[in-house]
């Protein structure tokens, strides 16, 4: 009887500890933040000075119909996002092809930095809306204008992050390479690029975020298809749930990219780093 009496409090403490760990986990925090967002959304509707704000249920119904392919738009959500993703991917590749060498050059050479710094800063400060309008006027309706908008909105973020990453390479490693007569190409490949990885991922995230914004604006002003144009279609149709629904599709896509692509790729590239809370040998 004494043994059973001792085991029961121990089992109760173990269950309490598990419940406490679960209640303080990141999963519960994310679920609660999502529930809080929906509650605030629902409660705020009667307080707003308009009747055009849809309820969460109406937006969810619209999104489910779009996922099933039941839509009044000329394109399904899959066709719209497929077109946009093609433009986004190609535009980002071009932006990195432009921004990466410019960033390396600015980081390695003070003269190059003096020459290009102001142009990069102006590009960072320029709203994507301006690029979209300029591209629409120059190239008209089609694929080129949204593509150009993506490139112009993204390449400066690549260049500035890469340049900053090159400047943060330990000077001792560069001096050692010079002392041993290492070729400049080998120094870039084996010293600078590995040290550049954290800044490269920052460039990728910022470039992707701004490329999305530029793409939506480019498709809105200078295209007849794509996700950005579909948002305008629902705006012209006075369907607020369509606008919010497509905005949430963008959010879902961004979360999927962050969790499934960037998160895993970052964990693989930086697997040599010690994990927070990991115990050292001998402890």
PDB file of C-alpha atoms in Angstrom:
ATOM      1  CA  UNK A   1       0.000   0.000   0.000  1.00  0.00           C
ATOM      2  CA  UNK A   2       2.851   2.356   0.808  1.00  0.00           C
ATOM      3  CA  UNK A   3       4.460   1.727  -2.588  1.00  0.00           C
ATOM      4  CA  UNK A   4       1.191   2.446  -4.410  1.00  0.00           C
ATOM      5  CA  UNK A   5       0.689   5.595  -2.355  1.00  0.00           C
ATOM      6  CA  UNK A   6       4.165   6.801  -3.344  1.00  0.00           C
ATOM      7  CA  UNK A   7       3.661   5.991  -7.041  1.00  0.00           C
ATOM      8  CA  UNK A   8       0.404   7.927  -7.320  1.00  0.00           C
ATOM      9  CA  UNK A   9       1.856  11.346  -6.370  1.00  0.00           C
ATOM     10  CA  UNK A  10       4.846  10.650  -8.643  1.00  0.00           C
ATOM     11  CA  UNK A  11       2.566   9.817 -11.579  1.00  0.00           C
ATOM     12  CA  UNK A  12       0.463  12.886 -10.830  1.00  0.00           C
ATOM     13  CA  UNK A  13       3.565  15.096 -10.805  1.00  0.00           C
ATOM     14  CA  UNK A  14       4.710  13.589 -14.108  1.00  0.00           C
ATOM     15  CA  UNK A  15       1.329  14.310 -15.723  1.00  0.00           C
ATOM     16  CA  UNK A  16       1.386  17.824 -14.330  1.00  0.00           C
ATOM     17  CA  UNK A  17       4.867  18.378 -15.748  1.00  0.00           C
ATOM     18  CA  UNK A  18       3.791  17.111 -19.180  1.00  0.00           C
ATOM     19  CA  UNK A  19       0.727  19.369 -19.164  1.00  0.00           C
ATOM     20  CA  UNK A  20       2.880  22.329 -18.154  1.00  0.00           C
ATOM     21  CA  UNK A  21       5.367  21.644 -20.966  1.00  0.00           C
ATOM     22  CA  UNK A  22       2.511  21.358 -23.455  1.00  0.00           C
ATOM     23  CA  UNK A  23       0.830  24.554 -22.200  1.00  0.00           C
ATOM     24  CA  UNK A  24       4.090  26.509 -22.575  1.00  0.00           C
ATOM     25  CA  UNK A  25       5.066  25.011 -25.939  1.00  0.00           C
ATOM     26  CA  UNK A  26       5.396  27.021 -29.138  1.00  0.00           C
ATOM     27  CA  UNK A  27       2.550  25.026 -30.722  1.00  0.00           C
ATOM     28  CA  UNK A  28       0.060  26.191 -28.099  1.00  0.00           C
ATOM     29  CA  UNK A  29       1.309  29.777 -28.435  1.00  0.00           C
ATOM     30  CA  UNK A  30       0.759  29.686 -32.199  1.00  0.00           C
ATOM     31  CA  UNK A  31      -2.704  28.156 -31.841  1.00  0.00           C
ATOM     32  CA  UNK A  32      -3.697  30.759 -29.259  1.00  0.00           C
ATOM     33  CA  UNK A  33      -2.405  33.593 -31.447  1.00  0.00           C
ATOM     34  CA  UNK A  34      -4.481  32.293 -34.369  1.00  0.00           C
ATOM     35  CA  UNK A  35      -7.611  31.958 -32.199  1.00  0.00           C
ATOM     36  CA  UNK A  36      -7.059  35.447 -30.767  1.00  0.00           C
ATOM     37  CA  UNK A  37      -6.763  36.863 -34.285  1.00  0.00           C
ATOM     38  CA  UNK A  38     -10.079  35.273 -35.329  1.00  0.00           C
ATOM     39  CA  UNK A  39     -11.856  36.454 -32.173  1.00  0.00           C
ATOM     40  CA  UNK A  40     -10.614  40.042 -32.582  1.00  0.00           C
ATOM     41  CA  UNK A  41     -11.621  39.947 -36.252  1.00  0.00           C
ATOM     42  CA  UNK A  42     -15.150  38.723 -35.455  1.00  0.00           C
ATOM     43  CA  UNK A  43     -15.674  41.132 -32.570  1.00  0.00           C
ATOM     44  CA  UNK A  44     -14.376  44.147 -34.525  1.00  0.00           C
ATOM     45  CA  UNK A  45     -16.819  43.815 -37.448  1.00  0.00           C
ATOM     46  CA  UNK A  46     -19.832  45.487 -35.747  1.00  0.00           C
ATOM     47  CA  UNK A  47     -17.577  48.333 -34.565  1.00  0.00           C
ATOM     48  CA  UNK A  48     -16.304  49.260 -38.034  1.00  0.00           C
ATOM     49  CA  UNK A  49     -18.019  52.028 -40.061  1.00  0.00           C
ATOM     50  CA  UNK A  50     -18.674  49.757 -43.055  1.00  0.00           C
ATOM     51  CA  UNK A  51     -20.708  46.696 -43.959  1.00  0.00           C
ATOM     52  CA  UNK A  52     -18.125  45.400 -46.453  1.00  0.00           C
ATOM     53  CA  UNK A  53     -15.934  43.584 -43.932  1.00  0.00           C
ATOM     54  CA  UNK A  54     -16.611  39.842 -44.248  1.00  0.00           C
ATOM     55  CA  UNK A  55     -16.697  37.482 -41.294  1.00  0.00           C
ATOM     56  CA  UNK A  56     -14.052  34.781 -40.846  1.00  0.00           C
ATOM     57  CA  UNK A  57     -16.675  32.193 -41.785  1.00  0.00           C
ATOM     58  CA  UNK A  58     -17.437  33.966 -45.090  1.00  0.00           C
ATOM     59  CA  UNK A  59     -13.740  34.176 -45.968  1.00  0.00           C
ATOM     60  CA  UNK A  60     -13.214  30.524 -45.051  1.00  0.00           C
ATOM     61  CA  UNK A  61     -16.187  29.539 -47.242  1.00  0.00           C
ATOM     62  CA  UNK A  62     -14.749  31.534 -50.155  1.00  0.00           C
ATOM     63  CA  UNK A  63     -11.279  29.993 -49.753  1.00  0.00           C
ATOM     64  CA  UNK A  64     -12.699  26.476 -49.609  1.00  0.00           C
ATOM     65  CA  UNK A  65     -14.684  27.111 -52.800  1.00  0.00           C
ATOM     66  CA  UNK A  66     -11.514  28.392 -54.514  1.00  0.00           C
ATOM     67  CA  UNK A  67      -9.586  25.320 -53.375  1.00  0.00           C
ATOM     68  CA  UNK A  68     -12.306  23.093 -54.836  1.00  0.00           C
ATOM     69  CA  UNK A  69     -12.073  25.031 -58.124  1.00  0.00           C
ATOM     70  CA  UNK A  70     -15.562  26.495 -57.745  1.00  0.00           C
ATOM     71  CA  UNK A  71     -14.846  30.095 -58.736  1.00  0.00           C
ATOM     72  CA  UNK A  72     -16.323  32.948 -60.746  1.00  0.00           C
ATOM     73  CA  UNK A  73     -12.885  34.302 -61.641  1.00  0.00           C
ATOM     74  CA  UNK A  74     -11.364  33.576 -65.076  1.00  0.00           C
ATOM     75  CA  UNK A  75      -8.604  31.583 -63.334  1.00  0.00           C
ATOM     76  CA  UNK A  76      -8.652  29.066 -60.526  1.00  0.00           C
ATOM     77  CA  UNK A  77      -6.422  29.716 -57.532  1.00  0.00           C
ATOM     78  CA  UNK A  78      -3.997  27.071 -58.819  1.00  0.00           C
ATOM     79  CA  UNK A  79      -3.710  28.672 -62.247  1.00  0.00           C
ATOM     80  CA  UNK A  80      -3.331  32.171 -60.758  1.00  0.00           C
ATOM     81  CA  UNK A  81      -0.627  31.180 -58.289  1.00  0.00           C
ATOM     82  CA  UNK A  82       1.065  28.950 -60.866  1.00  0.00           C
ATOM     83  CA  UNK A  83       1.448  31.925 -63.200  1.00  0.00           C
ATOM     84  CA  UNK A  84       2.641  34.173 -60.370  1.00  0.00           C
ATOM     85  CA  UNK A  85       5.133  31.630 -59.054  1.00  0.00           C
ATOM     86  CA  UNK A  86       6.714  31.276 -62.486  1.00  0.00           C
ATOM     87  CA  UNK A  87       7.208  35.044 -62.660  1.00  0.00           C
ATOM     88  CA  UNK A  88       8.424  35.181 -59.075  1.00  0.00           C
ATOM     89  CA  UNK A  89      10.978  32.388 -59.538  1.00  0.00           C
ATOM     90  CA  UNK A  90      12.411  33.820 -62.738  1.00  0.00           C
ATOM     91  CA  UNK A  91      12.473  37.340 -61.315  1.00  0.00           C
ATOM     92  CA  UNK A  92      14.308  36.219 -58.174  1.00  0.00           C
ATOM     93  CA  UNK A  93      16.874  34.313 -60.229  1.00  0.00           C
ATOM     94  CA  UNK A  94      17.566  37.439 -62.278  1.00  0.00           C
ATOM     95  CA  UNK A  95      17.672  39.584 -59.114  1.00  0.00           C
ATOM     96  CA  UNK A  96      20.271  37.287 -57.535  1.00  0.00           C
ATOM     97  CA  UNK A  97      22.238  37.140 -60.772  1.00  0.00           C
ATOM     98  CA  UNK A  98      22.432  40.944 -60.650  1.00  0.00           C
ATOM     99  CA  UNK A  99      22.646  41.568 -56.899  1.00  0.00           C
ATOM    100  CA  UNK A 100      25.114  38.834 -55.922  1.00  0.00           C
ATOM    101  CA  UNK A 101      28.099  39.978 -58.050  1.00  0.00           C
ATOM    102  CA  UNK A 102      27.351  43.641 -57.308  1.00  0.00           C
ATOM    103  CA  UNK A 103      27.241  42.891 -53.581  1.00  0.00           C
ATOM    104  CA  UNK A 104      30.498  40.913 -53.733  1.00  0.00           C
ATOM    105  CA  UNK A 105      32.177  43.731 -55.636  1.00  0.00           C
ATOM    106  CA  UNK A 106      30.929  46.383 -53.198  1.00  0.00           C
ATOM    107  CA  UNK A 107      32.069  44.309 -50.229  1.00  0.00           C
ATOM    108  CA  UNK A 108      35.527  43.605 -51.644  1.00  0.00           C
ATOM    109  CA  UNK A 109      36.300  47.035 -53.085  1.00  0.00           C
ATOM    110  CA  UNK A 110      35.865  50.391 -51.365  1.00  0.00           C
ATOM    111  CA  UNK A 111      35.838  52.181 -54.717  1.00  0.00           C
ATOM    112  CA  UNK A 112      33.048  49.932 -55.970  1.00  0.00           C
ATOM    113  CA  UNK A 113      31.146  50.589 -52.751  1.00  0.00           C
ATOM    114  CA  UNK A 114      31.550  54.357 -53.192  1.00  0.00           C
ATOM    115  CA  UNK A 115      30.367  54.054 -56.790  1.00  0.00           C
ATOM    116  CA  UNK A 116      27.307  51.866 -56.193  1.00  0.00           C
ATOM    117  CA  UNK A 117      26.213  52.656 -52.628  1.00  0.00           C
ATOM    118  CA  UNK A 118      23.863  55.534 -53.471  1.00  0.00           C
ATOM    119  CA  UNK A 119      22.201  53.589 -56.297  1.00  0.00           C
ATOM    120  CA  UNK A 120      21.525  50.655 -53.963  1.00  0.00           C
ATOM    121  CA  UNK A 121      20.153  52.923 -51.225  1.00  0.00           C
ATOM    122  CA  UNK A 122      17.847  54.654 -53.705  1.00  0.00           C
ATOM    123  CA  UNK A 123      16.653  51.252 -54.894  1.00  0.00           C
ATOM    124  CA  UNK A 124      15.938  50.211 -51.306  1.00  0.00           C
ATOM    125  CA  UNK A 125      13.966  53.377 -50.631  1.00  0.00           C
ATOM    126  CA  UNK A 126      11.935  53.277 -53.853  1.00  0.00           C
ATOM    127  CA  UNK A 127       8.405  51.883 -53.276  1.00  0.00           C
ATOM    128  CA  UNK A 128       7.472  48.836 -55.328  1.00  0.00           C
ATOM    129  CA  UNK A 129       4.419  50.753 -56.497  1.00  0.00           C
ATOM    130  CA  UNK A 130       6.666  53.146 -58.434  1.00  0.00           C
ATOM    131  CA  UNK A 131       8.524  50.270 -60.116  1.00  0.00           C
ATOM    132  CA  UNK A 132       5.196  48.659 -61.040  1.00  0.00           C
ATOM    133  CA  UNK A 133       3.829  51.844 -62.590  1.00  0.00           C
ATOM    134  CA  UNK A 134       7.037  52.545 -64.500  1.00  0.00           C
ATOM    135  CA  UNK A 135       7.214  48.959 -65.810  1.00  0.00           C
ATOM    136  CA  UNK A 136       3.541  49.106 -66.816  1.00  0.00           C
ATOM    137  CA  UNK A 137       4.098  52.314 -68.804  1.00  0.00           C
ATOM    138  CA  UNK A 138       7.255  51.022 -70.488  1.00  0.00           C
ATOM    139  CA  UNK A 139       6.303  47.417 -71.259  1.00  0.00           C
ATOM    140  CA  UNK A 140       2.500  47.395 -71.259  1.00  0.00           C
ATOM    141  CA  UNK A 141       0.344  44.414 -70.381  1.00  0.00           C
ATOM    142  CA  UNK A 142       1.900  40.973 -70.265  1.00  0.00           C
ATOM    143  CA  UNK A 143       4.590  39.053 -68.420  1.00  0.00           C
ATOM    144  CA  UNK A 144       7.553  41.405 -68.832  1.00  0.00           C
ATOM    145  CA  UNK A 145       6.259  44.261 -66.636  1.00  0.00           C
ATOM    146  CA  UNK A 146       5.552  42.102 -63.534  1.00  0.00           C
ATOM    147  CA  UNK A 147       8.876  40.333 -64.075  1.00  0.00           C
ATOM    148  CA  UNK A 148      10.794  43.618 -64.275  1.00  0.00           C
ATOM    149  CA  UNK A 149       8.991  44.823 -61.132  1.00  0.00           C
ATOM    150  CA  UNK A 150      10.116  41.727 -59.228  1.00  0.00           C
ATOM    151  CA  UNK A 151      13.726  42.242 -60.306  1.00  0.00           C
ATOM    152  CA  UNK A 152      13.777  45.939 -59.428  1.00  0.00           C
ATOM    153  CA  UNK A 153      12.092  45.335 -56.070  1.00  0.00           C
ATOM    154  CA  UNK A 154      14.458  42.520 -55.038  1.00  0.00           C
ATOM    155  CA  UNK A 155      17.994  42.988 -56.370  1.00  0.00           C
ATOM    156  CA  UNK A 156      18.954  45.846 -54.030  1.00  0.00           C
ATOM    157  CA  UNK A 157      18.161  43.731 -50.958  1.00  0.00           C
ATOM    158  CA  UNK A 158      20.438  41.034 -52.336  1.00  0.00           C
ATOM    159  CA  UNK A 159      23.265  43.469 -53.061  1.00  0.00           C
ATOM    160  CA  UNK A 160      23.181  45.272 -49.706  1.00  0.00           C
ATOM    161  CA  UNK A 161      23.061  42.067 -47.637  1.00  0.00           C
ATOM    162  CA  UNK A 162      25.802  40.369 -49.628  1.00  0.00           C
ATOM    163  CA  UNK A 163      28.037  43.456 -49.385  1.00  0.00           C
ATOM    164  CA  UNK A 164      27.499  43.632 -45.635  1.00  0.00           C
ATOM    165  CA  UNK A 165      28.253  39.932 -45.310  1.00  0.00           C
ATOM    166  CA  UNK A 166      31.542  40.294 -47.207  1.00  0.00           C
ATOM    167  CA  UNK A 167      32.568  43.143 -44.905  1.00  0.00           C
ATOM    168  CA  UNK A 168      31.921  40.926 -41.887  1.00  0.00           C
ATOM    169  CA  UNK A 169      34.291  38.163 -43.043  1.00  0.00           C
ATOM    170  CA  UNK A 170      37.072  37.846 -40.410  1.00  0.00           C
ATOM    171  CA  UNK A 171      40.020  39.929 -41.602  1.00  0.00           C
ATOM    172  CA  UNK A 172      42.487  37.404 -40.172  1.00  0.00           C
ATOM    173  CA  UNK A 173      41.278  34.766 -42.635  1.00  0.00           C
ATOM    174  CA  UNK A 174      41.688  37.137 -45.586  1.00  0.00           C
ATOM    175  CA  UNK A 175      45.174  38.180 -44.429  1.00  0.00           C
ATOM    176  CA  UNK A 176      46.149  34.535 -44.006  1.00  0.00           C
ATOM    177  CA  UNK A 177      44.990  33.797 -47.556  1.00  0.00           C
ATOM    178  CA  UNK A 178      47.099  36.665 -48.897  1.00  0.00           C
ATOM    179  CA  UNK A 179      50.137  35.512 -46.884  1.00  0.00           C
ATOM    180  CA  UNK A 180      49.905  32.011 -48.356  1.00  0.00           C
ATOM    181  CA  UNK A 181      49.293  33.277 -51.882  1.00  0.00           C
ATOM    182  CA  UNK A 182      45.738  31.947 -52.198  1.00  0.00           C
ATOM    183  CA  UNK A 183      44.068  33.007 -55.428  1.00  0.00           C
ATOM    184  CA  UNK A 184      41.267  35.578 -55.197  1.00  0.00           C
ATOM    185  CA  UNK A 185      38.784  33.121 -56.715  1.00  0.00           C
ATOM    186  CA  UNK A 186      39.667  30.456 -54.129  1.00  0.00           C
ATOM    187  CA  UNK A 187      39.405  33.029 -51.338  1.00  0.00           C
ATOM    188  CA  UNK A 188      35.904  33.961 -52.488  1.00  0.00           C
ATOM    189  CA  UNK A 189      34.864  30.325 -52.857  1.00  0.00           C
ATOM    190  CA  UNK A 190      36.338  28.816 -49.667  1.00  0.00           C
ATOM    191  CA  UNK A 191      36.412  31.771 -47.254  1.00  0.00           C
ATOM    192  CA  UNK A 192      33.989  34.508 -48.227  1.00  0.00           C
ATOM    193  CA  UNK A 193      31.013  32.458 -49.472  1.00  0.00           C
ATOM    194  CA  UNK A 194      30.819  30.138 -46.405  1.00  0.00           C
ATOM    195  CA  UNK A 195      31.034  33.170 -44.092  1.00  0.00           C
ATOM    196  CA  UNK A 196      28.373  34.830 -46.207  1.00  0.00           C
ATOM    197  CA  UNK A 197      25.658  32.234 -45.611  1.00  0.00           C
ATOM    198  CA  UNK A 198      23.756  34.014 -42.775  1.00  0.00           C
ATOM    199  CA  UNK A 199      23.628  37.195 -44.856  1.00  0.00           C
ATOM    200  CA  UNK A 200      22.671  35.187 -47.946  1.00  0.00           C
ATOM    201  CA  UNK A 201      19.632  33.760 -46.153  1.00  0.00           C
ATOM    202  CA  UNK A 202      18.720  37.248 -44.945  1.00  0.00           C
ATOM    203  CA  UNK A 203      18.986  38.474 -48.532  1.00  0.00           C
ATOM    204  CA  UNK A 204      16.816  35.597 -49.720  1.00  0.00           C
ATOM    205  CA  UNK A 205      14.081  36.306 -47.184  1.00  0.00           C
ATOM    206  CA  UNK A 206      14.010  40.074 -47.740  1.00  0.00           C
ATOM    207  CA  UNK A 207      14.207  39.699 -51.507  1.00  0.00           C
ATOM    208  CA  UNK A 208      11.368  37.172 -51.537  1.00  0.00           C
ATOM    209  CA  UNK A 209       9.143  39.347 -49.339  1.00  0.00           C
ATOM    210  CA  UNK A 210       9.655  42.436 -51.495  1.00  0.00           C
ATOM    211  CA  UNK A 211       9.450  40.442 -54.717  1.00  0.00           C
ATOM    212  CA  UNK A 212       5.986  39.206 -53.678  1.00  0.00           C
ATOM    213  CA  UNK A 213       4.834  42.776 -53.073  1.00  0.00           C
ATOM    214  CA  UNK A 214       6.280  43.966 -56.356  1.00  0.00           C
ATOM    215  CA  UNK A 215       4.773  41.033 -58.229  1.00  0.00           C
ATOM    216  CA  UNK A 216       1.265  41.690 -56.913  1.00  0.00           C
ATOM    217  CA  UNK A 217       1.494  45.354 -57.884  1.00  0.00           C
ATOM    218  CA  UNK A 218       2.981  44.517 -61.274  1.00  0.00           C
ATOM    219  CA  UNK A 219       0.186  42.039 -62.025  1.00  0.00           C
ATOM    220  CA  UNK A 220      -2.409  44.480 -60.755  1.00  0.00           C
ATOM    221  CA  UNK A 221      -1.323  47.286 -63.114  1.00  0.00           C
ATOM    222  CA  UNK A 222       0.187  45.442 -66.082  1.00  0.00           C
ATOM    223  CA  UNK A 223      -1.228  41.940 -66.424  1.00  0.00           C
ATOM    224  CA  UNK A 224      -4.383  40.051 -67.267  1.00  0.00           C
ATOM    225  CA  UNK A 225      -3.645  36.976 -65.155  1.00  0.00           C
ATOM    226  CA  UNK A 226      -1.876  35.896 -61.992  1.00  0.00           C
ATOM    227  CA  UNK A 227      -2.724  36.181 -58.302  1.00  0.00           C
ATOM    228  CA  UNK A 228      -2.304  39.961 -58.208  1.00  0.00           C
ATOM    229  CA  UNK A 229      -4.672  40.454 -61.128  1.00  0.00           C
ATOM    230  CA  UNK A 230      -7.206  38.084 -59.484  1.00  0.00           C
ATOM    231  CA  UNK A 231      -7.196  40.266 -56.356  1.00  0.00           C
ATOM    232  CA  UNK A 232      -8.101  43.220 -58.574  1.00  0.00           C
ATOM    233  CA  UNK A 233     -10.845  41.090 -60.183  1.00  0.00           C
ATOM    234  CA  UNK A 234     -12.461  40.507 -56.795  1.00  0.00           C
ATOM    235  CA  UNK A 235     -12.015  44.181 -55.927  1.00  0.00           C
ATOM    236  CA  UNK A 236     -13.868  45.221 -59.086  1.00  0.00           C
ATOM    237  CA  UNK A 237     -16.563  42.669 -58.214  1.00  0.00           C
ATOM    238  CA  UNK A 238     -16.944  44.231 -54.727  1.00  0.00           C
ATOM    239  CA  UNK A 239     -16.237  40.888 -53.079  1.00  0.00           C
ATOM    240  CA  UNK A 240     -14.229  41.715 -49.976  1.00  0.00           C
ATOM    241  CA  UNK A 241     -13.979  38.048 -49.029  1.00  0.00           C
ATOM    242  CA  UNK A 242     -12.172  37.463 -52.318  1.00  0.00           C
ATOM    243  CA  UNK A 243      -9.568  40.125 -51.563  1.00  0.00           C
ATOM    244  CA  UNK A 244      -9.000  38.892 -47.998  1.00  0.00           C
ATOM    245  CA  UNK A 245      -9.116  35.256 -49.096  1.00  0.00           C
ATOM    246  CA  UNK A 246      -6.372  35.748 -51.661  1.00  0.00           C
ATOM    247  CA  UNK A 247      -4.361  37.753 -49.141  1.00  0.00           C
ATOM    248  CA  UNK A 248      -4.593  34.779 -46.791  1.00  0.00           C
ATOM    249  CA  UNK A 249      -3.496  32.469 -49.607  1.00  0.00           C
ATOM    250  CA  UNK A 250      -0.375  34.619 -49.850  1.00  0.00           C
ATOM    251  CA  UNK A 251       0.141  34.319 -46.088  1.00  0.00           C
ATOM    252  CA  UNK A 252      -0.262  30.544 -46.195  1.00  0.00           C
ATOM    253  CA  UNK A 253       2.203  30.295 -49.047  1.00  0.00           C
ATOM    254  CA  UNK A 254       4.723  32.470 -47.177  1.00  0.00           C
ATOM    255  CA  UNK A 255       4.428  30.277 -44.068  1.00  0.00           C
ATOM    256  CA  UNK A 256       4.867  27.107 -46.116  1.00  0.00           C
ATOM    257  CA  UNK A 257       7.988  28.520 -47.786  1.00  0.00           C
ATOM    258  CA  UNK A 258       9.390  29.650 -44.432  1.00  0.00           C
ATOM    259  CA  UNK A 259       8.722  26.380 -42.575  1.00  0.00           C
ATOM    260  CA  UNK A 260       9.288  23.762 -45.257  1.00  0.00           C
ATOM    261  CA  UNK A 261      11.992  25.387 -47.405  1.00  0.00           C
ATOM    262  CA  UNK A 262      13.878  28.149 -45.601  1.00  0.00           C
ATOM    263  CA  UNK A 263      13.670  26.506 -42.183  1.00  0.00           C
ATOM    264  CA  UNK A 264      14.932  23.116 -43.337  1.00  0.00           C
ATOM    265  CA  UNK A 265      17.528  24.551 -45.691  1.00  0.00           C
ATOM    266  CA  UNK A 266      18.832  26.849 -42.961  1.00  0.00           C
ATOM    267  CA  UNK A 267      18.984  23.960 -40.483  1.00  0.00           C
ATOM    268  CA  UNK A 268      20.981  21.902 -42.993  1.00  0.00           C
ATOM    269  CA  UNK A 269      23.414  24.680 -43.926  1.00  0.00           C
ATOM    270  CA  UNK A 270      23.995  25.690 -40.303  1.00  0.00           C
ATOM    271  CA  UNK A 271      23.922  22.170 -38.835  1.00  0.00           C
ATOM    272  CA  UNK A 272      27.426  22.748 -37.451  1.00  0.00           C
ATOM    273  CA  UNK A 273      26.101  25.382 -35.064  1.00  0.00           C
ATOM    274  CA  UNK A 274      25.366  24.250 -31.476  1.00  0.00           C
ATOM    275  CA  UNK A 275      21.649  24.097 -30.837  1.00  0.00           C
ATOM    276  CA  UNK A 276      20.227  26.309 -28.063  1.00  0.00           C
ATOM    277  CA  UNK A 277      19.862  24.303 -24.884  1.00  0.00           C
ATOM    278  CA  UNK A 278      21.987  21.427 -26.173  1.00  0.00           C
ATOM    279  CA  UNK A 279      24.183  19.844 -23.554  1.00  0.00           C
ATOM    280  CA  UNK A 280      27.897  19.723 -23.948  1.00  0.00           C
ATOM    281  CA  UNK A 281      29.806  16.488 -23.608  1.00  0.00           C
ATOM    282  CA  UNK A 282      30.694  15.677 -20.035  1.00  0.00           C
ATOM    283  CA  UNK A 283      27.784  17.597 -18.518  1.00  0.00           C
TER     284      UNK A 283
END
